[in-house]
């Protein structure tokens, strides 16, 4: 069964009335393809962003007219060539950066500034070197009005969850890269966000650590106690994307637009050597290799 | 009005400052090369330079005066005394910078040099010196500001009935101030202003060029990210000028770890350079010792008794000065942190404030201070009849050191990776939580590495302010109790021995304090708080 990606996103009409054309790999029924508006957690409409002009260089449009919808219990991936603006989109979604055009909505409410409802995990691992693993995680609870004991307990539980129960009082420099990234994950989960944004969370890990974390991350973020509704993952590793994502947005061009939306409905855990798996990867590869389109 | 005289004097002062900065760079290279070639030299040189760097210049004043003025005398003595003070203000800093960058020359480049049999001169010229250029140029600005600060006290000073002076804008300013020649004074201050602005502009450009051309040394740079964080780093790049020695200090452990094992076999020229420098150093040390010995011998026994009897009081005075210094440094810290945080989070304000702060910082406060006192004293005497002298001392100290604290904090804030800012925003930390948990710990090493220059410059301001004869008309600014007041009064009375004795006591205290306090703090800073390690990449 071939993976068939829809390629309709460039000439989309009104975003709200649009029915996404999703590619299918498994036996995906027509209803599941339709995005149920009620299930939308996070949504952005017609997002455009330009970096402001700096002395000498003109303003730089990065992406244009981006629509992304993230539904409940979904792991949505954004892929695109380097420099396509994936990180910038993520920062728009989190409210760290204000788009020039378009809006971001979380549960129908516009996102105007960062909050612990949408937590970002960085590609470079941002743990504070002067805090132990436990204190790093506890930081997520400082703004919540929980008392010290409670915060300590929650933080410890989160570290247990990510498998760092034995390293609570280690400083980041005593931990490996993978372990540090797990501290960052624990910190993010401790904030009990509804959306988790992950910007290439595996890229600075060695292959073994990355593979291990990839294997765990899905069950970790969607564990029964988690408050998490959805995850957005940015990556340029296609295998990783097919391994983890329920749906993929492919960005390309300059300024970048969404050139494809692609559903991946393979059973988990996914076998990396399955033909359907490889077909999905091929499909994404094909998307990225299409000549860059100007809108 | 004396425009020609003012211009000539400004040029003379600038010439003096730049010549001495040049001299300290050249000697810095020579000494740094020596210390990477000879372990023995290094073990002596490095702690010594660190110790000297932490001694306020002003503490040297009496000794310098004795050695140069009373022994050499004449115009040459005055000139050398002025030169020595300026040199002392800049040299340690430059020397440390040169040593650090020689030490961190990448090993593979060193091996290339050996491979091609470069020899001493070519190795220096092609490898070590270029590698040190970014760091040295970025230190130039603060060296320049440091040197300029002292012009009105180094170019002209009074011992007893003698006033020793050498030609320069500092001397002219003192003269105009004394004569109440306001229009010429303003002319002179304007000339300094122009010189400072031009120098700031030139150094900023030079520093950027140097980094662009020789910049292997960009460990401080952070990856750019969109958003406000990016504006921060853009600002850093625009005014990345005086990065000073901070990154150097912080990476010292790394540098020491990189230590090339087994120095290459020294060549003939190398040996020659080495012994030459040894000889020069030895000569200088011997001369200073000789001067000091002469002084000690010339002090009669009864005088010694009185010196010893005075010692408890002197220590008390020293304590008073330490209180002042800490008050000034604490205030500067509080203001710096508030302002620095504000600027870091308001990139637009940054672009305007940064050059202003830089220019104001390089403008030597003692030159315009009498004008300021003249304008405000009538009011302050009424408003604070008992505290106005302390207030002036405080203000001068603050003006002298604010910039250093601010800059250290500022650079520290710049070095906070944008990821950390995003984490703070993400978890909705309040201002206080940000300060306590992230910003202060992250900037701690920067504040600590800058602590000796901060304290030194606070000392300098306080030293000048504590005893300032005839600052406005016949009014003398003098505090109740203070070591610097004691030194100043004794020098003015021609009682050099007493002044030298306090200096000696002070030097001992400073060295002890430096060894135990600053060192430990720095080690702590390096061990725990180095922010660059926080973001794991690559
Ligand atoms: N601070 C900035 N100022 C100006 N342009 C920037 C800035 N940051 C990024 N850009 C530009 O914006 C574009 C998008 O950057 P972004 O980091 O979002 O890309 P990305 O898709 O995440 O790339 P990568 O895969 O390399 O992480 C790039 O072309 C980059 O050159
Ligand atoms: Mg990116």
GROMACS .gro file of C-alpha atoms in nm, chain B residues 160-466:
model
  307
  455UNK     CA    1   5.487   6.905   5.098
  456UNK     CA    2   5.564   7.237   4.939
  457UNK     CA    3   5.657   7.090   4.604
  458UNK     CA    4   5.413   7.040   4.325
  459UNK     CA    5   5.535   6.801   4.062
  460UNK     CA    6   5.368   6.812   3.730
  461UNK     CA    7   5.412   6.699   3.377
  462UNK     CA    8   5.250   6.837   3.066
  463UNK     CA    9   4.906   6.700   2.989
  464UNK     CA   10   4.539   6.772   3.002
  465UNK     CA   11   4.516   6.648   3.362
  466UNK     CA   12   4.763   6.911   3.472
  467UNK     CA   13   4.579   7.180   3.281
  468UNK     CA   14   4.250   7.080   3.437
  469UNK     CA   15   4.395   7.098   3.785
  470UNK     CA   16   4.541   7.437   3.701
  471UNK     CA   17   4.221   7.576   3.550
  472UNK     CA   18   4.022   7.445   3.844
  473UNK     CA   19   4.259   7.603   4.093
  474UNK     CA   20   4.245   7.936   3.910
  475UNK     CA   21   3.868   7.924   3.879
  476UNK     CA   22   3.913   7.956   3.503
  477UNK     CA   23   3.578   7.803   3.417
  478UNK     CA   24   3.574   7.871   3.044
  479UNK     CA   25   3.911   7.703   2.992
  480UNK     CA   26   3.807   7.422   3.221
  481UNK     CA   27   3.501   7.358   3.011
  482UNK     CA   28   3.713   7.371   2.700
  483UNK     CA   29   3.945   7.111   2.846
  484UNK     CA   30   3.659   6.889   2.955
  485UNK     CA   31   3.515   6.913   2.606
  486UNK     CA   32   3.848   6.813   2.460
  487UNK     CA   33   3.851   6.505   2.681
  488UNK     CA   34   3.494   6.432   2.579
  489UNK     CA   35   3.584   6.443   2.212
  490UNK     CA   36   3.887   6.225   2.271
  491UNK     CA   37   3.681   5.974   2.465
  492UNK     CA   38   3.406   5.954   2.207
  493UNK     CA   39   3.648   5.915   1.919
  494UNK     CA   40   3.842   5.653   2.108
  495UNK     CA   41   3.527   5.463   2.197
  496UNK     CA   42   3.416   5.458   1.837
  497UNK     CA   43   3.757   5.358   1.711
  498UNK     CA   44   3.797   5.083   1.968
  499UNK     CA   45   3.453   4.942   1.904
  500UNK     CA   46   3.532   4.914   1.536
  501UNK     CA   47   3.878   4.782   1.599
  502UNK     CA   48   3.750   4.522   1.836
  503UNK     CA   49   3.486   4.403   1.594
  504UNK     CA   50   3.742   4.384   1.317
  505UNK     CA   51   3.984   4.198   1.535
  506UNK     CA   52   3.726   3.942   1.632
  507UNK     CA   53   3.619   3.901   1.274
  508UNK     CA   54   3.973   3.858   1.153
  509UNK     CA   55   4.149   3.669   1.429
  510UNK     CA   56   3.850   3.535   1.611
  511UNK     CA   57   3.929   3.185   1.708
  512UNK     CA   58   3.836   3.308   2.043
  513UNK     CA   59   3.458   3.319   2.026
  514UNK     CA   60   3.366   3.086   2.302
  515UNK     CA   61   3.141   3.350   2.451
  516UNK     CA   62   2.910   3.364   2.153
  517UNK     CA   63   2.574   3.209   2.182
  518UNK     CA   64   2.361   3.065   1.912
  519UNK     CA   65   2.102   3.303   1.784
  520UNK     CA   66   1.741   3.240   1.841
  521UNK     CA   67   1.441   3.433   1.728
  522UNK     CA   68   1.262   3.672   1.953
  523UNK     CA   69   1.383   3.905   2.223
  524UNK     CA   70   1.671   3.677   2.297
  525UNK     CA   71   1.798   3.734   1.950
  526UNK     CA   72   1.780   4.106   1.987
  527UNK     CA   73   1.993   4.060   2.293
  528UNK     CA   74   2.263   3.883   2.107
  529UNK     CA   75   2.248   4.130   1.827
  530UNK     CA   76   2.314   4.399   2.077
  531UNK     CA   77   2.600   4.201   2.212
  532UNK     CA   78   2.750   4.186   1.870
  533UNK     CA   79   2.706   4.555   1.808
  534UNK     CA   80   2.876   4.648   2.129
  535UNK     CA   81   3.076   4.339   2.184
  536UNK     CA   82   3.371   4.568   2.237
  537UNK     CA   83   3.503   4.552   2.586
  538UNK     CA   84   3.443   4.198   2.668
  539UNK     CA   85   3.734   4.226   2.902
  540UNK     CA   86   3.898   3.932   3.052
  541UNK     CA   87   3.594   3.756   3.171
  542UNK     CA   88   3.569   3.463   2.943
  543UNK     CA   89   3.940   3.428   2.982
  544UNK     CA   90   3.913   3.397   3.355
  545UNK     CA   91   3.625   3.161   3.346
  546UNK     CA   92   3.795   2.928   3.111
  547UNK     CA   93   4.115   2.935   3.297
  548UNK     CA   94   4.069   2.588   3.435
  549UNK     CA   95   4.009   2.467   3.086
  550UNK     CA   96   4.316   2.654   2.973
  551UNK     CA   97   4.519   2.501   3.247
  552UNK     CA   98   4.392   2.163   3.152
  553UNK     CA   99   4.497   2.225   2.794
  554UNK     CA  100   4.844   2.293   2.913
  555UNK     CA  101   5.082   2.173   2.652
  556UNK     CA  102   5.265   1.893   2.811
  557UNK     CA  103   5.637   1.923   2.782
  558UNK     CA  104   5.742   2.262   2.658
  559UNK     CA  105   5.919   2.249   2.324
  560UNK     CA  106   6.293   2.273   2.341
  561UNK     CA  107   6.380   2.639   2.364
  562UNK     CA  108   6.578   2.785   2.080
  563UNK     CA  109   6.870   3.025   2.107
  564UNK     CA  110   6.660   3.335   2.047
  565UNK     CA  111   6.409   3.202   2.296
  566UNK     CA  112   6.673   3.175   2.563
  567UNK     CA  113   6.798   3.521   2.481
  568UNK     CA  114   6.450   3.673   2.509
  569UNK     CA  115   6.393   3.484   2.828
  570UNK     CA  116   6.706   3.601   3.003
  571UNK     CA  117   6.659   3.949   2.870
  572UNK     CA  118   6.318   3.976   3.025
  573UNK     CA  119   6.441   3.819   3.346
  574UNK     CA  120   6.715   4.079   3.362
  575UNK     CA  121   6.479   4.369   3.303
  576UNK     CA  122   6.232   4.246   3.562
  577UNK     CA  123   6.507   4.189   3.808
  578UNK     CA  124   6.641   4.536   3.745
  579UNK     CA  125   6.305   4.698   3.809
  580UNK     CA  126   6.248   4.494   4.122
  581UNK     CA  127   6.594   4.576   4.249
  582UNK     CA  128   6.544   4.943   4.189
  583UNK     CA  129   6.215   4.950   4.374
  584UNK     CA  130   6.363   4.752   4.660
  585UNK     CA  131   6.658   4.984   4.669
  586UNK     CA  132   6.429   5.283   4.687
  587UNK     CA  133   6.227   5.125   4.962
  588UNK     CA  134   6.539   5.031   5.153
  589UNK     CA  135   6.674   5.381   5.122
  590UNK     CA  136   6.350   5.509   5.256
  591UNK     CA  137   6.352   5.272   5.549
  592UNK     CA  138   6.711   5.350   5.636
  593UNK     CA  139   6.641   5.718   5.617
  594UNK     CA  140   6.361   5.692   5.868
  595UNK     CA  141   6.496   5.774   6.214
  596UNK     CA  142   6.424   5.537   6.504
  597UNK     CA  143   6.188   5.774   6.678
  598UNK     CA  144   5.983   5.792   6.364
  599UNK     CA  145   5.951   5.414   6.362
  600UNK     CA  146   5.812   5.428   6.711
  601UNK     CA  147   5.550   5.673   6.607
  602UNK     CA  148   5.467   5.467   6.298
  603UNK     CA  149   5.411   5.161   6.513
  604UNK     CA  150   5.211   5.359   6.764
  605UNK     CA  151   4.989   5.485   6.487
  606UNK     CA  152   4.925   5.144   6.344
  607UNK     CA  153   4.604   5.058   6.534
  608UNK     CA  154   4.456   5.388   6.430
  609UNK     CA  155   4.565   5.326   6.075
  610UNK     CA  156   4.398   4.988   6.071
  611UNK     CA  157   4.083   5.151   6.198
  612UNK     CA  158   4.106   5.405   5.917
  613UNK     CA  159   4.154   5.123   5.676
  614UNK     CA  160   3.841   4.961   5.812
  615UNK     CA  161   3.650   5.281   5.750
  616UNK     CA  162   3.769   5.281   5.392
  617UNK     CA  163   3.670   4.921   5.345
  618UNK     CA  164   3.323   5.011   5.467
  619UNK     CA  165   3.308   5.289   5.213
  620UNK     CA  166   3.431   5.063   4.939
  621UNK     CA  167   3.174   4.798   5.014
  622UNK     CA  168   2.897   5.054   5.037
  623UNK     CA  169   2.993   5.195   4.700
  624UNK     CA  170   3.036   4.857   4.538
  625UNK     CA  171   2.708   4.735   4.686
  626UNK     CA  172   2.521   5.036   4.555
  627UNK     CA  173   2.682   4.998   4.215
  628UNK     CA  174   2.584   4.634   4.214
  629UNK     CA  175   2.222   4.707   4.300
  630UNK     CA  176   2.194   4.973   4.032
  631UNK     CA  177   2.377   4.759   3.776
  632UNK     CA  178   2.154   4.462   3.833
  633UNK     CA  179   1.839   4.661   3.799
  634UNK     CA  180   1.957   4.854   3.497
  635UNK     CA  181   2.121   4.553   3.337
  636UNK     CA  182   1.811   4.344   3.372
  637UNK     CA  183   1.600   4.620   3.230
  638UNK     CA  184   1.829   4.661   2.932
  639UNK     CA  185   1.852   4.291   2.869
  640UNK     CA  186   1.479   4.268   2.845
  641UNK     CA  187   1.432   4.590   2.649
  642UNK     CA  188   1.658   4.557   2.350
  643UNK     CA  189   1.546   4.885   2.204
  644UNK     CA  190   1.664   5.082   2.505
  645UNK     CA  191   1.988   4.889   2.485
  646UNK     CA  192   2.101   5.016   2.155
  647UNK     CA  193   2.085   5.367   2.280
  648UNK     CA  194   2.203   5.321   2.635
  649UNK     CA  195   2.504   5.101   2.566
  650UNK     CA  196   2.720   5.357   2.387
  651UNK     CA  197   2.619   5.627   2.631
  652UNK     CA  198   2.719   5.417   2.929
  653UNK     CA  199   3.044   5.331   2.759
  654UNK     CA  200   3.133   5.690   2.684
  655UNK     CA  201   3.039   5.816   3.025
  656UNK     CA  202   3.236   5.536   3.181
  657UNK     CA  203   3.553   5.629   3.002
  658UNK     CA  204   3.516   5.990   3.096
  659UNK     CA  205   3.740   6.041   3.397
  660UNK     CA  206   3.521   6.152   3.683
  661UNK     CA  207   3.793   6.337   3.878
  662UNK     CA  208   3.826   6.588   3.596
  663UNK     CA  209   3.473   6.718   3.623
  664UNK     CA  210   3.413   6.639   3.987
  665UNK     CA  211   3.524   6.980   4.119
  666UNK     CA  212   3.277   7.140   3.882
  667UNK     CA  213   3.007   6.912   4.014
  668UNK     CA  214   3.101   6.989   4.373
  669UNK     CA  215   3.103   7.358   4.300
  670UNK     CA  216   2.754   7.337   4.158
  671UNK     CA  217   2.606   7.132   4.438
  672UNK     CA  218   2.795   7.209   4.754
  673UNK     CA  219   2.588   7.511   4.853
  674UNK     CA  220   2.279   7.297   4.856
  675UNK     CA  221   2.431   6.982   5.004
  676UNK     CA  222   2.596   7.159   5.295
  677UNK     CA  223   2.255   7.280   5.399
  678UNK     CA  224   2.075   6.958   5.321
  679UNK     CA  225   2.330   6.723   5.481
  680UNK     CA  226   2.542   6.934   5.713
  681UNK     CA  227   2.714   6.627   5.861
  682UNK     CA  228   2.706   6.383   5.577
  683UNK     CA  229   2.785   6.585   5.271
  684UNK     CA  230   3.153   6.494   5.258
  685UNK     CA  231   3.071   6.127   5.281
  686UNK     CA  232   2.811   6.178   5.014
  687UNK     CA  233   3.066   6.329   4.780
  688UNK     CA  234   3.311   6.051   4.848
  689UNK     CA  235   3.035   5.803   4.784
  690UNK     CA  236   2.941   5.968   4.457
  691UNK     CA  237   3.298   5.979   4.332
  692UNK     CA  238   3.349   5.617   4.428
  693UNK     CA  239   3.027   5.524   4.257
  694UNK     CA  240   3.121   5.710   3.940
  695UNK     CA  241   3.456   5.539   3.944
  696UNK     CA  242   3.330   5.184   3.978
  697UNK     CA  243   2.976   5.173   3.852
  698UNK     CA  244   3.082   5.098   3.500
  699UNK     CA  245   3.281   4.792   3.596
  700UNK     CA  246   3.002   4.634   3.792
  701UNK     CA  247   2.754   4.722   3.529
  702UNK     CA  248   2.966   4.583   3.257
  703UNK     CA  249   3.041   4.261   3.435
  704UNK     CA  250   2.677   4.206   3.506
  705UNK     CA  251   2.582   4.308   3.158
  706UNK     CA  252   2.817   4.062   2.996
  707UNK     CA  253   2.694   3.795   3.232
  708UNK     CA  254   2.338   3.865   3.132
  709UNK     CA  255   2.434   3.851   2.766
  710UNK     CA  256   2.585   3.513   2.819
  711UNK     CA  257   2.264   3.371   2.956
  712UNK     CA  258   2.151   3.153   2.671
  713UNK     CA  259   1.820   3.243   2.514
  714UNK     CA  260   1.697   2.897   2.612
  715UNK     CA  261   1.720   2.999   2.974
  716UNK     CA  262   1.514   3.308   2.912
  717UNK     CA  263   1.257   3.097   2.740
  718UNK     CA  264   1.246   2.852   3.027
  719UNK     CA  265   1.194   3.142   3.267
  720UNK     CA  266   0.911   3.276   3.055
  721UNK     CA  267   0.768   2.934   3.003
  722UNK     CA  268   0.741   2.860   3.371
  723UNK     CA  269   0.616   3.209   3.444
  724UNK     CA  270   0.880   3.299   3.697
  725UNK     CA  271   0.833   3.634   3.864
  726UNK     CA  272   1.104   3.898   3.863
  727UNK     CA  273   1.227   3.789   4.204
  728UNK     CA  274   1.227   3.424   4.115
  729UNK     CA  275   1.417   3.496   3.795
  730UNK     CA  276   1.675   3.694   3.984
  731UNK     CA  277   1.722   3.448   4.263
  732UNK     CA  278   1.714   3.126   4.068
  733UNK     CA  279   1.860   3.212   3.733
  734UNK     CA  280   1.999   3.556   3.672
  735UNK     CA  281   2.208   3.605   3.982
  736UNK     CA  282   2.356   3.255   3.973
  737UNK     CA  283   2.423   3.292   3.602
  738UNK     CA  284   2.596   3.626   3.637
  739UNK     CA  285   2.775   3.538   3.957
  740UNK     CA  286   3.100   3.429   3.791
  741UNK     CA  287   3.107   3.746   3.588
  742UNK     CA  288   3.055   3.962   3.891
  743UNK     CA  289   3.325   3.772   4.074
  744UNK     CA  290   3.579   3.790   3.797
  745UNK     CA  291   3.517   4.160   3.778
  746UNK     CA  292   3.531   4.205   4.149
  747UNK     CA  293   3.892   4.311   4.169
  748UNK     CA  294   3.858   4.580   3.906
  749UNK     CA  295   3.538   4.694   4.069
  750UNK     CA  296   3.691   4.717   4.411
  751UNK     CA  297   4.002   4.882   4.274
  752UNK     CA  298   3.809   5.147   4.096
  753UNK     CA  299   3.592   5.206   4.401
  754UNK     CA  300   3.915   5.251   4.596
  755UNK     CA  301   4.040   5.494   4.339
  756UNK     CA  302   3.732   5.711   4.362
  757UNK     CA  303   3.731   5.703   4.738
  758UNK     CA  304   4.101   5.771   4.760
  759UNK     CA  305   4.069   6.081   4.551
  760UNK     CA  306   3.757   6.199   4.727
  761UNK     CA  307   3.866   6.153   5.085
   0.00000   0.00000   0.00000
